[in-house]
Amino acid sequence: MEFLAAFHIHSKWSYDGSWSLEDLAAKFRSRGSRILMMTEHDRGFSTSRLDQYREMCARASSRDFLVLPGVEYSDAANRVHILVWGPVPFIGEGLPTGETLSAVRAAGGLAVLAHPSRRDAWRYFDPSWADRLLGIEVWNRKYDGWAPSQTAPSLVRDSGALPFAGLDFHTQRQSFPLEMVLELEEPISEESVLNCLRARRCQARAFGLLFNQSLVRTALPVLKVAELSRRRAASIARSARGSQRS
C-alpha cells in the first residue's frame, strides 16, 4: 500500500521550530499524510534529550499515524547537513560529515543529504559519501522555493542516491505540495518505515505527481518563473517593511 510522508519537518524541539509535535500531527494528517519524518536540529541536543524526544514522538503517534523521530546534523561550518533516522544514538554537534555518515551506518541508521543548494553545499560533496547515503534532497521548500534544486540532480545521478522532496517545515510559510510516497504494509511503525526506506520503496512527489525527469522537464520553466516572481515579491515586501520602520 502507498502512504504519504511529510519529509524534513521541525517542531519546537528544534531551536528555530514553532509547532508542537501534536499540532504537526494534526496538520499533516488533515493533508492526507500518515507519516511525519521529523528532522530536529542537532544544536542543543544530547543523549538524554534525544531519549526524551523519541518518547514524545511515540506519544504523538497513534495506531495509524507515525511521528518518526530524526535529527538534522550539521558540520562545523554549518554548511553540509545530514538528515538521520533509525536506532542511532546522539552523534554530537559539528562533526565532519564523513564521520557522521560512518556513525549512522554503524548504528544501522539511514541518512539523506539535505538542501545541497544551501550555501553551495553541493560544491563540498565528497563522492566517498555515496555508499553511506540513502538519498539526496532534490527539492527543499525553504531554500529552493517553488522550483527544485538545480544542483541536486547531478549529485543524484552520480551517487545513485534516491531523490527526496522536503518541506524543511518550521512555520506555515513552508507549506507546499511536496511529499514522499512510501510502499509498506500496515500497521505503520518505525520498523516498517525504516525497512521500507532501506528497500528503497519510496518516491518523491510534487503537486501530486511523481518527481521524475518528465515532470521536471515539463514544469521546470514555469516553476522557475514562479520562483523568481515569489523572490521579487518577497524582496519588495522586505523593503517596504524597512521603510516603514525607518
Coordinates of C-alpha atoms in Angstrom, one line a residue:
M1 CA 0.0 0.0 0.0
E2 CA 1.1 3.6 -0.6
F3 CA 1.3 6.0 2.3
L4 CA 2.2 9.7 2.2
A5 CA 5.0 11.0 4.3
A6 CA 5.8 14.6 5.1
F7 CA 9.5 14.9 4.9
H8 CA 12.0 17.2 6.7
I9 CA 9.9 18.5 9.5
H10 CA 10.9 20.6 12.5
S11 CA 9.0 21.1 15.7
K12 CA 9.6 23.2 18.9
W13 CA 12.2 20.6 19.7
S14 CA 14.4 22.5 17.2
Y15 CA 15.8 25.8 18.3
D16 CA 14.0 27.5 15.4
G17 CA 10.8 25.5 15.3
S18 CA 7.4 26.9 16.1
W19 CA 4.9 23.9 16.2
S20 CA 4.4 21.2 18.7
L21 CA 4.6 17.6 17.7
E22 CA 0.8 17.2 18.4
D23 CA -0.1 20.2 16.2
L24 CA 2.1 19.0 13.4
A25 CA 0.5 15.6 13.5
A26 CA -3.0 17.1 13.3
K27 CA -2.0 19.5 10.5
F28 CA -0.4 16.8 8.2
R29 CA -3.0 14.2 9.0
S30 CA -5.6 16.6 7.6
R31 CA -3.5 16.9 4.4
G32 CA -3.5 13.1 3.9
S33 CA -0.1 12.2 5.4
R34 CA 0.3 9.2 7.6
I35 CA 4.0 9.7 8.5
L36 CA 6.0 12.6 9.7
M37 CA 9.7 12.3 9.1
M38 CA 11.0 14.6 11.7
T39 CA 14.4 16.2 11.5
E40 CA 15.3 18.3 14.6
H41 CA 18.5 20.3 14.5
D42 CA 21.4 18.8 16.5
R43 CA 22.0 22.1 18.3
G44 CA 21.3 21.8 21.9
F45 CA 20.6 18.0 21.7
S46 CA 22.2 15.4 23.9
T47 CA 21.8 11.7 24.6
S48 CA 19.2 12.3 27.3
R49 CA 17.3 14.9 25.2
L50 CA 17.2 12.5 22.3
D51 CA 15.7 9.8 24.5
Q52 CA 13.1 12.3 25.7
Y53 CA 12.4 13.4 22.2
R54 CA 11.9 9.8 21.0
E55 CA 9.4 9.2 23.8
M56 CA 7.4 12.3 22.9
C57 CA 7.3 11.3 19.2
A58 CA 5.9 8.0 20.3
R59 CA 3.2 9.8 22.4
A60 CA 2.3 12.0 19.4
S61 CA 1.9 8.9 17.2
S62 CA -1.2 6.7 17.0
R63 CA -2.1 3.3 15.6
D64 CA -2.5 4.8 12.1
F65 CA -0.2 7.8 12.2
L66 CA 3.6 7.8 12.9
V67 CA 5.8 10.6 14.1
L68 CA 9.2 9.3 13.1
P69 CA 12.0 10.8 15.2
G70 CA 15.0 12.1 13.3
V71 CA 17.9 14.5 13.7
E72 CA 19.5 17.0 11.3
Y73 CA 23.3 17.0 11.8
S74 CA 25.4 19.9 10.7
D75 CA 29.2 20.1 10.1
A76 CA 31.4 22.6 11.9
A77 CA 30.9 25.2 9.1
N78 CA 27.1 24.7 9.3
R79 CA 27.2 24.1 5.5
V80 CA 26.6 20.4 4.9
H81 CA 23.5 19.0 6.7
I82 CA 22.6 15.3 7.0
L83 CA 19.1 14.0 8.0
V84 CA 19.2 10.9 10.1
W85 CA 16.6 8.3 11.3
G86 CA 16.8 5.0 13.0
P87 CA 18.4 3.4 16.1
V88 CA 21.3 6.0 16.1
P89 CA 22.5 7.4 19.4
F90 CA 23.2 11.1 19.6
I91 CA 26.3 11.6 17.5
G92 CA 27.3 15.1 18.6
E93 CA 27.4 18.6 17.0
G94 CA 29.7 19.9 14.4
L95 CA 31.3 16.6 13.3
P96 CA 32.9 16.1 9.9
T97 CA 30.2 14.8 7.5
G98 CA 32.1 11.6 6.7
E99 CA 32.4 10.8 10.4
T100 CA 28.6 11.4 10.9
L101 CA 27.8 9.1 8.0
S102 CA 30.0 6.4 9.3
A103 CA 28.4 6.6 12.7
V104 CA 24.9 6.4 11.2
R105 CA 25.8 3.3 9.1
A106 CA 27.5 1.6 12.1
A107 CA 24.3 2.1 14.2
G108 CA 22.0 0.8 11.4
G109 CA 20.5 4.2 10.7
L110 CA 19.6 6.0 7.4
A111 CA 21.0 9.3 6.1
V112 CA 19.9 11.8 3.5
L113 CA 21.8 14.8 2.3
A114 CA 19.7 17.9 2.9
H115 CA 19.3 21.0 0.7
P116 CA 22.6 20.8 -1.4
S117 CA 21.9 24.3 -2.9
R118 CA 22.0 26.0 0.5
R119 CA 25.3 27.8 1.0
D120 CA 26.6 25.9 -2.1
A121 CA 26.9 22.7 0.0
W122 CA 26.9 20.7 -3.3
R123 CA 30.4 22.0 -4.0
Y124 CA 31.7 20.2 -0.9
F125 CA 30.1 16.9 -1.7
D126 CA 32.6 14.0 -1.3
P127 CA 32.0 11.1 -3.7
S128 CA 33.1 8.7 -0.9
W129 CA 29.9 9.6 1.0
A130 CA 27.7 8.0 -1.7
D131 CA 27.7 4.5 -0.3
R132 CA 26.5 5.8 3.1
L133 CA 23.7 8.0 1.8
L134 CA 20.2 6.7 1.1
G135 CA 19.1 9.8 -0.7
I136 CA 19.6 13.5 -1.6
E137 CA 17.0 16.2 -1.2
V138 CA 16.3 17.4 -4.7
W139 CA 13.6 19.9 -3.7
N140 CA 13.6 21.8 -0.4
R141 CA 10.7 24.2 0.1
K142 CA 12.6 26.5 2.5
Y143 CA 15.8 27.0 0.4
D144 CA 14.8 26.1 -3.1
G145 CA 11.4 27.8 -3.0
W146 CA 8.8 27.0 -5.7
A147 CA 11.2 25.2 -8.0
P148 CA 13.5 22.2 -7.4
S149 CA 17.2 22.4 -6.8
Q150 CA 19.3 22.9 -9.9
T151 CA 22.4 21.4 -8.3
A152 CA 21.0 18.2 -6.8
P153 CA 20.2 16.2 -10.0
S154 CA 23.8 15.7 -10.9
L155 CA 24.6 14.6 -7.4
V156 CA 21.7 12.1 -7.5
R157 CA 22.8 10.8 -10.9
D158 CA 26.5 10.4 -9.9
S159 CA 25.9 8.9 -6.5
G160 CA 23.0 6.6 -7.2
A161 CA 21.1 8.1 -4.2
L162 CA 17.3 8.4 -4.1
P163 CA 15.7 11.8 -4.7
F164 CA 13.8 13.2 -1.7
A165 CA 11.4 16.2 -1.6
G166 CA 11.2 18.0 1.7
L167 CA 9.4 20.9 3.2
D168 CA 12.0 21.9 5.8
F169 CA 9.0 22.9 7.7
H170 CA 9.5 25.4 10.5
T171 CA 6.5 27.7 10.0
Q172 CA 3.3 27.8 7.9
R173 CA 5.3 29.5 5.1
Q174 CA 6.9 26.2 4.3
S175 CA 3.6 24.5 3.5
F176 CA 3.8 23.2 -0.1
P177 CA 2.7 20.2 -2.1
L178 CA 5.9 18.2 -1.7
E179 CA 5.9 14.8 -0.1
M180 CA 7.3 11.2 -0.1
V181 CA 5.3 8.2 -1.2
L182 CA 6.2 5.0 0.8
E183 CA 5.1 1.5 -0.1
L184 CA 4.6 -0.5 3.0
E185 CA 2.0 -2.6 4.8
E186 CA 0.0 -1.6 7.8
P187 CA 0.4 -1.3 10.7
I188 CA 2.6 1.7 10.3
S189 CA 5.6 1.5 12.7
E190 CA 9.1 2.9 12.9
E191 CA 10.5 -0.5 12.0
S192 CA 8.2 -0.9 8.9
V193 CA 9.0 2.6 7.7
L194 CA 12.8 2.1 8.1
N195 CA 12.6 -1.2 6.3
C196 CA 10.7 0.4 3.5
L197 CA 13.3 3.1 3.1
R198 CA 16.1 0.6 3.3
A199 CA 14.5 -1.4 0.5
R200 CA 14.2 1.9 -1.5
R201 CA 10.5 1.6 -1.8
C202 CA 9.9 5.3 -1.8
Q203 CA 9.4 8.1 -4.3
A204 CA 9.4 11.9 -4.2
R205 CA 6.2 13.6 -5.3
A206 CA 5.4 17.2 -6.2
F207 CA 1.9 18.6 -6.9
G208 CA 0.5 15.1 -6.7
L209 CA 2.8 13.8 -9.4
L210 CA 5.9 11.6 -9.0
F211 CA 9.1 13.6 -9.3
N212 CA 10.9 12.3 -12.4
Q213 CA 12.7 13.7 -15.3
S214 CA 9.4 14.1 -17.3
L215 CA 7.9 16.2 -14.6
V216 CA 10.9 18.4 -14.2
R217 CA 11.3 18.9 -17.9
T218 CA 7.7 19.9 -18.3
A219 CA 7.2 22.0 -15.3
L220 CA 10.6 23.5 -14.6
P221 CA 10.3 26.6 -16.9
V222 CA 7.0 27.6 -15.3
L223 CA 8.3 26.9 -11.8
K224 CA 11.4 28.9 -12.3
V225 CA 9.3 31.9 -13.4
A226 CA 7.0 31.4 -10.4
E227 CA 10.0 31.2 -8.0
L228 CA 11.6 34.4 -9.5
S229 CA 8.3 36.3 -9.1
R230 CA 8.0 35.0 -5.5
R231 CA 11.5 36.2 -4.6
R232 CA 10.9 39.6 -6.2
A233 CA 7.7 40.0 -4.2
A234 CA 9.4 39.0 -1.0
S235 CA 12.2 41.5 -1.6
I236 CA 9.7 44.3 -2.2
A237 CA 7.8 43.3 0.9
R238 CA 11.0 43.4 3.0
S239 CA 12.0 46.8 1.6
A240 CA 8.5 48.1 2.4
R241 CA 8.8 46.9 6.0
G242 CA 12.2 48.5 6.3
S243 CA 10.9 51.8 5.0
Q244 CA 8.1 51.8 7.5
R245 CA 10.4 51.1 10.4
S246 CA 12.7 54.0 9.4

